[in-house]
Short mmCIF file of C-alpha atoms in Angstrom, two decimals:
data_model
loop_
_atom_site.label_atom_id
_atom_site.label_comp_id
_atom_site.label_asym_id
_atom_site.label_seq_id
_atom_site.Cartn_x
_atom_site.Cartn_y
_atom_site.Cartn_z
CA MET A 401 9.20 13.24 -26.55
CA LYS A 402 7.36 14.81 -23.47
CA MET A 403 8.40 13.11 -20.42
CA PRO A 404 6.13 11.40 -18.55
CA ARG A 405 5.21 13.34 -14.76
CA GLY A 406 7.03 11.74 -12.31
CA GLY A 407 9.84 10.30 -14.54
CA ARG A 408 10.58 8.89 -17.70
CA LEU A 409 10.75 4.70 -17.55
CA LEU A 410 13.33 2.58 -19.31
CA LEU A 411 12.62 -0.88 -19.53
CA ALA A 412 15.23 -3.65 -20.71
CA THR A 413 15.91 -7.92 -20.56
CA SER A 414 19.09 -8.68 -18.66
CA ALA A 415 19.96 -12.64 -18.41
CA GLY A 416 16.65 -13.47 -19.14
CA SER A 417 14.44 -11.40 -16.50
CA LEU A 418 12.77 -8.21 -16.60
CA PHE A 419 14.23 -4.78 -15.12
CA VAL A 420 12.26 -1.93 -15.06
CA LEU A 421 14.53 0.67 -14.78
CA VAL A 422 12.61 4.24 -12.76
CA LEU A 423 14.61 7.66 -13.40
CA TYR A 424 12.58 10.04 -11.13
CA PHE A 425 12.27 13.25 -12.02
CA GLN A 426 10.38 16.47 -10.87
CA SER A 427 8.47 17.68 -13.77
CA ILE A 428 5.43 19.35 -13.91
CA THR A 429 4.28 17.32 -17.63
CA ARG A 430 1.21 15.73 -17.28
CA PRO A 431 1.24 11.79 -17.65
CA GLU A 432 0.40 10.16 -21.31
CA LEU A 433 -3.24 10.62 -21.94
CA SER A 434 -4.03 8.26 -24.65
CA LEU A 435 -6.03 5.52 -23.49
CA LYS A 436 -9.54 5.63 -24.43
CA ASN A 437 -12.10 2.89 -23.05
CA GLU A 438 -12.97 1.60 -26.47
CA GLY A 439 -15.19 -1.62 -26.54
CA VAL A 440 -17.20 -0.02 -23.28
CA PRO A 441 -20.85 0.05 -24.13
CA GLY A 442 -22.03 3.32 -23.20
CA LYS A 443 -18.76 4.89 -21.82
CA SER A 444 -17.22 7.70 -22.30
CA ARG A 445 -14.08 7.84 -24.27
CA ARG A 446 -11.87 9.98 -21.64
CA SER A 447 -10.02 7.68 -19.88
CA PRO A 448 -9.69 8.22 -15.72
CA LEU A 449 -6.64 9.57 -16.44
CA GLN A 450 -7.97 12.62 -18.90
CA THR A 451 -10.81 12.70 -16.25
CA LEU A 452 -8.38 13.14 -13.88
CA TYR A 453 -5.76 16.20 -15.66
CA ASN A 454 -7.63 17.80 -17.88
CA GLY A 455 -8.45 20.44 -15.70
CA ASP A 456 -9.81 22.44 -18.60
CA GLN A 457 -12.79 20.58 -18.62
CA LEU A 458 -13.14 20.03 -14.53
CA GLU A 459 -13.60 22.46 -12.56
CA LEU A 460 -10.67 22.41 -9.32
CA SER A 461 -13.16 21.06 -6.55
CA GLU A 462 -12.11 20.60 -3.05
CA GLU A 463 -11.81 16.73 -3.14
CA GLN A 464 -9.35 17.32 -6.67
CA ARG A 465 -7.31 19.93 -4.64
CA SER A 466 -6.84 17.77 -2.25
CA LEU A 467 -5.30 14.85 -3.85
CA GLN A 468 -3.69 17.47 -6.12
CA ASP A 469 -1.69 18.77 -2.84
CA ARG A 470 -1.00 14.85 -1.48
CA ARG A 471 0.97 14.17 -4.83
CA GLU A 472 2.75 17.22 -4.60
CA VAL A 473 3.87 16.48 -0.81
CA LEU A 474 4.71 12.97 -1.84
CA GLU A 475 6.81 14.17 -5.13
CA GLN A 476 9.01 16.49 -2.75
CA ALA A 477 9.17 14.51 0.12
CA CYS A 478 10.39 11.74 -2.67
CA LEU A 479 12.73 14.63 -4.04
CA SER A 480 14.25 15.63 -0.66
CA HIS A 481 14.30 12.16 1.01
CA THR A 482 15.33 9.53 -1.81
CA LYS A 483 17.97 8.62 -4.58
CA LYS A 484 16.57 9.65 -7.84
CA ARG A 485 17.73 6.31 -9.40
CA ARG A 486 16.56 2.71 -8.95
CA VAL A 487 16.18 -0.59 -10.48
CA LEU A 488 12.83 -2.27 -9.90
CA SER A 489 12.51 -6.17 -10.91
CA PRO A 490 9.75 -8.10 -11.79
CA LYS A 491 8.55 -9.08 -7.79
CA ASP A 492 8.75 -5.17 -7.24
CA LEU A 493 5.83 -4.92 -9.35
CA LYS A 494 3.56 -8.19 -7.88
CA HIS A 495 1.33 -5.71 -5.59
CA LEU A 496 0.17 -3.52 -8.47
CA ILE A 497 -3.15 -4.88 -9.65
CA VAL A 498 -4.39 -4.22 -13.60
CA ASP A 499 -7.48 -3.37 -14.67
CA ASP A 500 -6.96 -3.37 -18.31
CA LYS A 501 -11.00 -2.20 -18.78
CA HIS A 502 -11.21 0.67 -16.69
CA GLY A 503 -7.63 1.99 -17.01
CA LEU A 504 -6.60 1.63 -13.57
CA ILE A 505 -3.25 0.15 -11.71
CA TYR A 506 -3.93 -0.06 -8.18
CA CYS A 507 -0.80 -0.99 -5.24
CA TYR A 508 -2.64 -3.15 -2.29
CA VAL A 509 -1.12 -2.21 0.90
CA PRO A 510 -2.34 -5.06 3.43
CA LYS A 511 -4.28 -3.45 6.22
CA VAL A 512 -5.39 -0.26 4.08
CA ALA A 513 -8.76 -1.86 2.70
CA CYS A 514 -6.78 -3.53 -0.21
CA THR A 515 -9.77 -6.72 0.50
CA ASN A 516 -12.95 -4.53 -0.46
CA TRP A 517 -10.40 -3.29 -3.24
CA LYS A 518 -9.89 -6.53 -4.48
CA ARG A 519 -13.30 -7.18 -4.21
CA VAL A 520 -14.29 -4.11 -5.79
CA LEU A 521 -11.50 -4.56 -9.05
CA MET A 522 -13.13 -8.13 -9.14
CA VAL A 523 -16.68 -7.02 -9.33
CA LEU A 524 -15.32 -4.21 -12.48
CA GLY A 525 -13.49 -7.19 -14.18
CA SER A 526 -16.35 -9.91 -13.31
CA GLY A 527 -18.11 -8.88 -16.88
CA GLY A 528 -21.40 -8.88 -14.65
CA ARG A 529 -20.76 -12.09 -12.56
CA TYR A 530 -20.21 -10.56 -8.96
CA THR A 531 -22.27 -7.06 -8.47
CA ASP A 532 -21.96 -6.85 -4.85
CA PRO A 533 -18.34 -6.71 -3.72
CA LEU A 534 -19.23 -8.00 -0.19
CA ALA A 535 -20.52 -10.66 -2.02
CA ILE A 536 -17.67 -12.55 -2.58
CA PRO A 537 -15.54 -14.36 0.46
CA ALA A 538 -12.54 -12.08 2.06
CA ASN A 539 -10.63 -15.61 1.14
CA GLU A 540 -11.51 -15.38 -2.27
CA ALA A 541 -10.49 -11.98 -2.90
CA HIS A 542 -6.86 -13.28 -1.89
CA VAL A 543 -6.65 -15.80 -4.55
CA ALA A 544 -3.63 -16.24 -6.50
CA GLY A 545 -5.24 -15.28 -10.45
CA LYS A 546 -8.24 -13.78 -9.38
CA LEU A 547 -6.55 -10.08 -10.54
CA ARG A 548 -3.80 -9.58 -13.02
CA SER A 549 -0.30 -8.00 -11.29
CA LEU A 550 1.64 -5.65 -13.29
CA SER A 551 4.54 -8.32 -13.36
CA ASP A 552 2.36 -10.47 -15.72
CA PHE A 553 2.82 -8.29 -18.52
CA SER A 554 6.24 -7.79 -20.93
CA PRO A 555 8.66 -4.75 -20.78
CA ALA A 556 6.66 -2.65 -23.19
CA GLU A 557 2.99 -3.33 -22.27
CA ILE A 558 4.17 -2.36 -18.69
CA ASN A 559 5.59 0.42 -19.89
CA GLN A 560 2.74 1.56 -21.69
CA ARG A 561 0.24 0.84 -18.76
CA LEU A 562 2.43 3.10 -16.18
CA ARG A 563 2.09 5.59 -18.79
CA SER A 564 -1.36 5.73 -19.70
CA TYR A 565 -3.47 3.77 -16.35
CA LEU A 566 -4.77 6.01 -13.66
CA LYS A 567 -2.40 4.74 -10.81
CA PHE A 568 -3.93 4.92 -7.27
CA ILE A 569 -2.53 3.76 -3.73
CA PHE A 570 -4.27 3.87 -0.27
CA VAL A 571 -2.11 4.46 2.84
CA ARG A 572 -2.46 4.39 6.64
CA GLU A 573 -0.61 6.16 9.64
CA PRO A 574 1.88 3.75 9.77
CA PHE A 575 1.84 2.86 13.47
CA GLU A 576 -2.10 1.87 13.04
CA ARG A 577 -1.23 -0.15 10.55
CA LEU A 578 1.32 -1.89 12.24
CA VAL A 579 -0.79 -2.21 15.81
CA SER A 580 -3.42 -3.34 13.15
CA ALA A 581 -1.04 -5.99 11.78
CA TYR A 582 -0.55 -7.30 14.89
CA ARG A 583 -4.14 -7.84 16.21
CA ASN A 584 -5.17 -9.14 12.92
CA LYS A 585 -1.76 -11.85 12.93
CA PHE A 586 -1.13 -12.65 16.46
CA THR A 587 -3.70 -12.19 18.58
CA ARG A 588 -6.92 -14.11 17.03
CA SER A 589 -6.54 -17.75 17.05
CA TYR A 590 -7.84 -18.93 13.61
CA ASN A 591 -4.49 -16.96 12.25
CA THR A 592 -2.31 -20.16 13.13
CA ALA A 593 -0.34 -20.19 10.01
CA PHE A 594 1.18 -16.84 11.31
CA HIS A 595 1.29 -18.07 14.55
CA LYS A 596 3.50 -20.90 13.01
CA ARG A 597 5.21 -19.03 10.78
CA TYR A 598 6.38 -15.95 12.85
CA GLY A 599 5.13 -16.37 16.25
CA THR A 600 7.40 -19.32 17.03
CA LYS A 601 10.37 -17.99 15.88
CA ILE A 602 9.23 -14.64 17.63
CA VAL A 603 9.34 -16.40 20.68
CA GLN A 604 12.23 -18.40 20.29
CA ARG A 605 14.17 -15.38 19.80
CA HIS A 606 12.90 -12.65 21.70
CA ARG A 607 11.08 -14.19 25.14
CA GLN A 608 13.31 -15.33 28.33
CA ASN A 609 12.54 -19.05 28.93
CA PRO A 610 9.88 -19.92 26.71
CA SER A 611 7.61 -22.35 27.60
CA ARG A 612 7.31 -26.09 25.34
CA ASP A 613 4.28 -25.03 24.13
CA ALA A 614 4.68 -21.26 23.11
CA LEU A 615 8.11 -22.35 21.06
CA GLN A 616 5.76 -25.11 19.35
CA GLN A 617 2.55 -22.78 19.00
CA GLY A 618 3.83 -19.31 19.15
CA ASN A 619 0.31 -18.04 19.62
CA ASP A 620 0.84 -15.82 22.36
CA VAL A 621 3.14 -13.38 20.85
CA SER A 622 3.25 -10.03 22.34
CA PHE A 623 2.90 -6.55 21.03
CA ARG A 624 6.72 -6.01 22.06
CA GLU A 625 8.36 -9.01 21.28
CA PHE A 626 6.76 -8.14 17.87
CA VAL A 627 8.23 -4.79 18.08
CA GLN A 628 11.18 -6.42 18.77
CA TYR A 629 11.41 -8.72 16.17
CA LEU A 630 11.14 -5.79 13.50
CA VAL A 631 13.66 -3.83 14.98
CA ASP A 632 15.92 -6.62 15.03
CA PRO A 633 18.79 -6.80 12.35
CA ARG A 634 18.56 -10.11 11.87
CA THR A 635 15.51 -9.91 11.01
CA GLN A 636 15.61 -8.86 7.23
CA ARG A 637 18.58 -9.55 6.85
CA GLU A 638 17.33 -12.79 6.85
CA GLU A 639 14.09 -12.49 4.48
CA PRO A 640 12.09 -9.32 3.65
CA PHE A 641 9.28 -8.36 5.71
CA ASN A 642 5.93 -10.08 5.42
CA GLU A 643 3.40 -7.67 3.28
CA HIS A 644 1.17 -6.68 6.37
CA TRP A 645 3.92 -4.94 8.23
CA GLU A 646 6.61 -4.25 5.16
CA ARG A 647 6.62 -0.33 5.18
CA VAL A 648 4.34 0.80 2.10
CA HIS A 649 7.26 2.85 -0.07
CA SER A 650 9.12 -1.09 0.00
CA LEU A 651 5.47 -2.33 -1.48
CA CYS A 652 4.53 0.20 -3.95
CA HIS A 653 7.69 2.60 -4.50
CA PRO A 654 6.24 5.50 -5.05
CA CYS A 655 9.10 7.72 -5.20
CA LEU A 656 9.72 5.61 -8.47
CA ILE A 657 5.96 5.11 -9.59
CA HIS A 658 4.03 8.17 -9.93
CA TYR A 659 0.88 7.66 -8.43
CA ASP A 660 -2.15 10.31 -9.72
CA VAL A 661 -4.36 9.28 -6.22
CA VAL A 662 -3.09 8.84 -3.02
CA GLY A 663 -6.18 7.88 -0.48
CA LYS A 664 -6.02 7.62 2.88
CA TYR A 665 -7.53 5.03 5.09
CA GLU A 666 -8.87 7.74 7.25
CA THR A 667 -10.64 9.30 4.81
CA LEU A 668 -11.41 6.07 2.89
CA GLU A 669 -14.95 6.40 1.89
CA ALA A 670 -14.41 10.26 0.33
CA ASP A 671 -11.21 9.01 -1.73
CA ALA A 672 -12.44 5.34 -2.38
CA GLN A 673 -15.83 7.33 -4.26
CA ALA A 674 -13.09 10.13 -5.93
CA VAL A 675 -11.73 6.45 -7.67
CA LEU A 676 -14.50 5.32 -8.73
CA ARG A 677 -15.94 8.55 -10.24
CA LEU A 678 -12.65 9.12 -11.94
CA ALA A 679 -12.89 5.41 -13.11
CA GLY A 680 -16.20 6.75 -14.52
CA VAL A 681 -17.90 3.56 -12.38
CA GLU A 682 -19.58 4.89 -9.23
CA GLU A 683 -23.01 3.78 -10.67
CA THR A 684 -21.91 0.42 -11.11
CA VAL A 685 -20.24 -0.70 -8.03
CA ARG A 686 -19.95 0.83 -4.59
CA PHE A 687 -16.89 0.35 -1.87
CA PRO A 688 -17.71 -1.22 1.31
CA THR A 689 -18.42 0.60 4.04
CA SER A 690 -16.57 -0.72 7.09
CA GLY A 691 -19.22 -2.29 9.86
CA LYS A 692 -15.96 -2.84 12.80
CA SER A 693 -16.35 -1.25 15.90
CA THR A 694 -13.05 -1.70 17.01
CA ARG A 695 -11.14 -0.17 14.37
CA THR A 696 -7.42 0.40 14.93
CA ASP A 697 -7.07 3.79 15.62
CA GLY A 698 -4.86 6.05 17.61
CA ASN A 699 -6.05 5.86 20.71
CA MET A 700 -5.58 2.19 20.69
CA ALA A 701 -2.06 2.23 18.88
CA ALA A 702 -1.27 4.56 22.07
CA ARG A 703 -1.99 1.82 24.60
CA PHE A 704 -0.28 -0.93 22.50
CA PHE A 705 2.89 1.65 22.57
CA LYS A 706 2.51 2.27 26.33
CA HIS A 707 4.37 -0.41 27.21
CA ILE A 708 7.16 -0.35 24.55
CA SER A 709 10.18 1.71 25.97
CA PRO A 710 11.72 5.25 24.81
CA LEU A 711 14.81 3.01 23.15
CA TYR A 712 12.35 0.50 20.96
CA GLN A 713 9.96 3.33 19.88
CA LYS A 714 12.76 5.33 18.16
CA LYS A 715 14.09 2.27 16.58
CA LEU A 716 10.58 1.34 14.82
CA PHE A 717 9.89 5.13 14.38
CA ASN A 718 13.14 5.03 12.16
CA LEU A 719 12.10 1.83 10.82
CA TYR A 720 9.01 3.31 9.28
CA ARG A 721 10.08 6.85 8.93
CA MET A 722 9.84 7.40 5.35
CA ASP A 723 6.42 6.37 5.26
CA PHE A 724 5.86 9.26 7.65
CA LEU A 725 7.84 11.58 5.83
CA LEU A 726 6.21 10.49 2.39
CA PHE A 727 2.76 10.42 3.50
CA ASN A 728 2.88 13.71 5.48
CA TYR A 729 1.92 11.63 8.83
CA SER A 730 2.72 13.55 11.82
CA THR A 731 5.21 12.27 14.77
CA PRO A 732 2.91 10.51 16.89
CA GLU A 733 2.03 12.08 20.03
CA TYR A 734 1.89 9.24 22.28
CA LEU A 735 5.90 8.38 21.09
CA ARG A 736 9.05 8.64 23.48
CA THR A 737 11.76 8.51 21.64
CA ARG A 738 14.36 10.08 24.52
#
């Protein structure tokens, strides 16, 4: 039996719970290419995975070469910086969304266009009910149960999908993503749930002489206080990070699950179009373009980090170091760690 690219997956049950044991191996063997798009009128029987890896039928374009380079960088970084063995539980698979009709698995990462990707997948799985992703309200795209998670399946079904579906992920420069999460969750007046859930705790622990109103509302957390909260050892001892600032490697486990496409927020439109072409749906749905005029970029991140001490910048970089390494992001020039 051939070992799938990225590793052999062993599935077992223990004490009534599912465990997915992934043994990561460096391998040039291609993934299993058995998926067929049966029952889809007018569709080629070639799956997205076959379209990506059957290089004998496709000239290696600049786009394909870029995707291949990212896969190779990720694989080498995993081999250099992570252990070869790891056990995944069902909760580790909750961020992986499955589209059985088109043979896709998408690991969503908050603050990396995940709302629009969920909208696109809802269009693809709606049977014609939806045609325009932007017609789907953002809050509806995040409603539990609207899209099926890989954790919903049996061990054998999980194994089969991981071997034969196109698995893709979109990532972003870690500190730009972090600043984007802070701006969205702590500086917007409508995010009262986050203010109450996290802001009040941050104010209580990391502000000297807080006012009674700040302790009750938690709606004026500074970026410096947010950073202090993240690097505080008590934070992760008490509970996992919220998904909006959790590290990508902890959400999507890219050293255990072989992602065929690693898209980047910095080249979002081109990479999204590449995924839709591989799925054969580029004429069915269009990935929404961003209309934001205040998108968080490197310059904006630099302004936020300007008031963070070198000590805390270093602690924060160490916290997100694996995401920088795995996805080939350089250390920001504005960072002062000495």
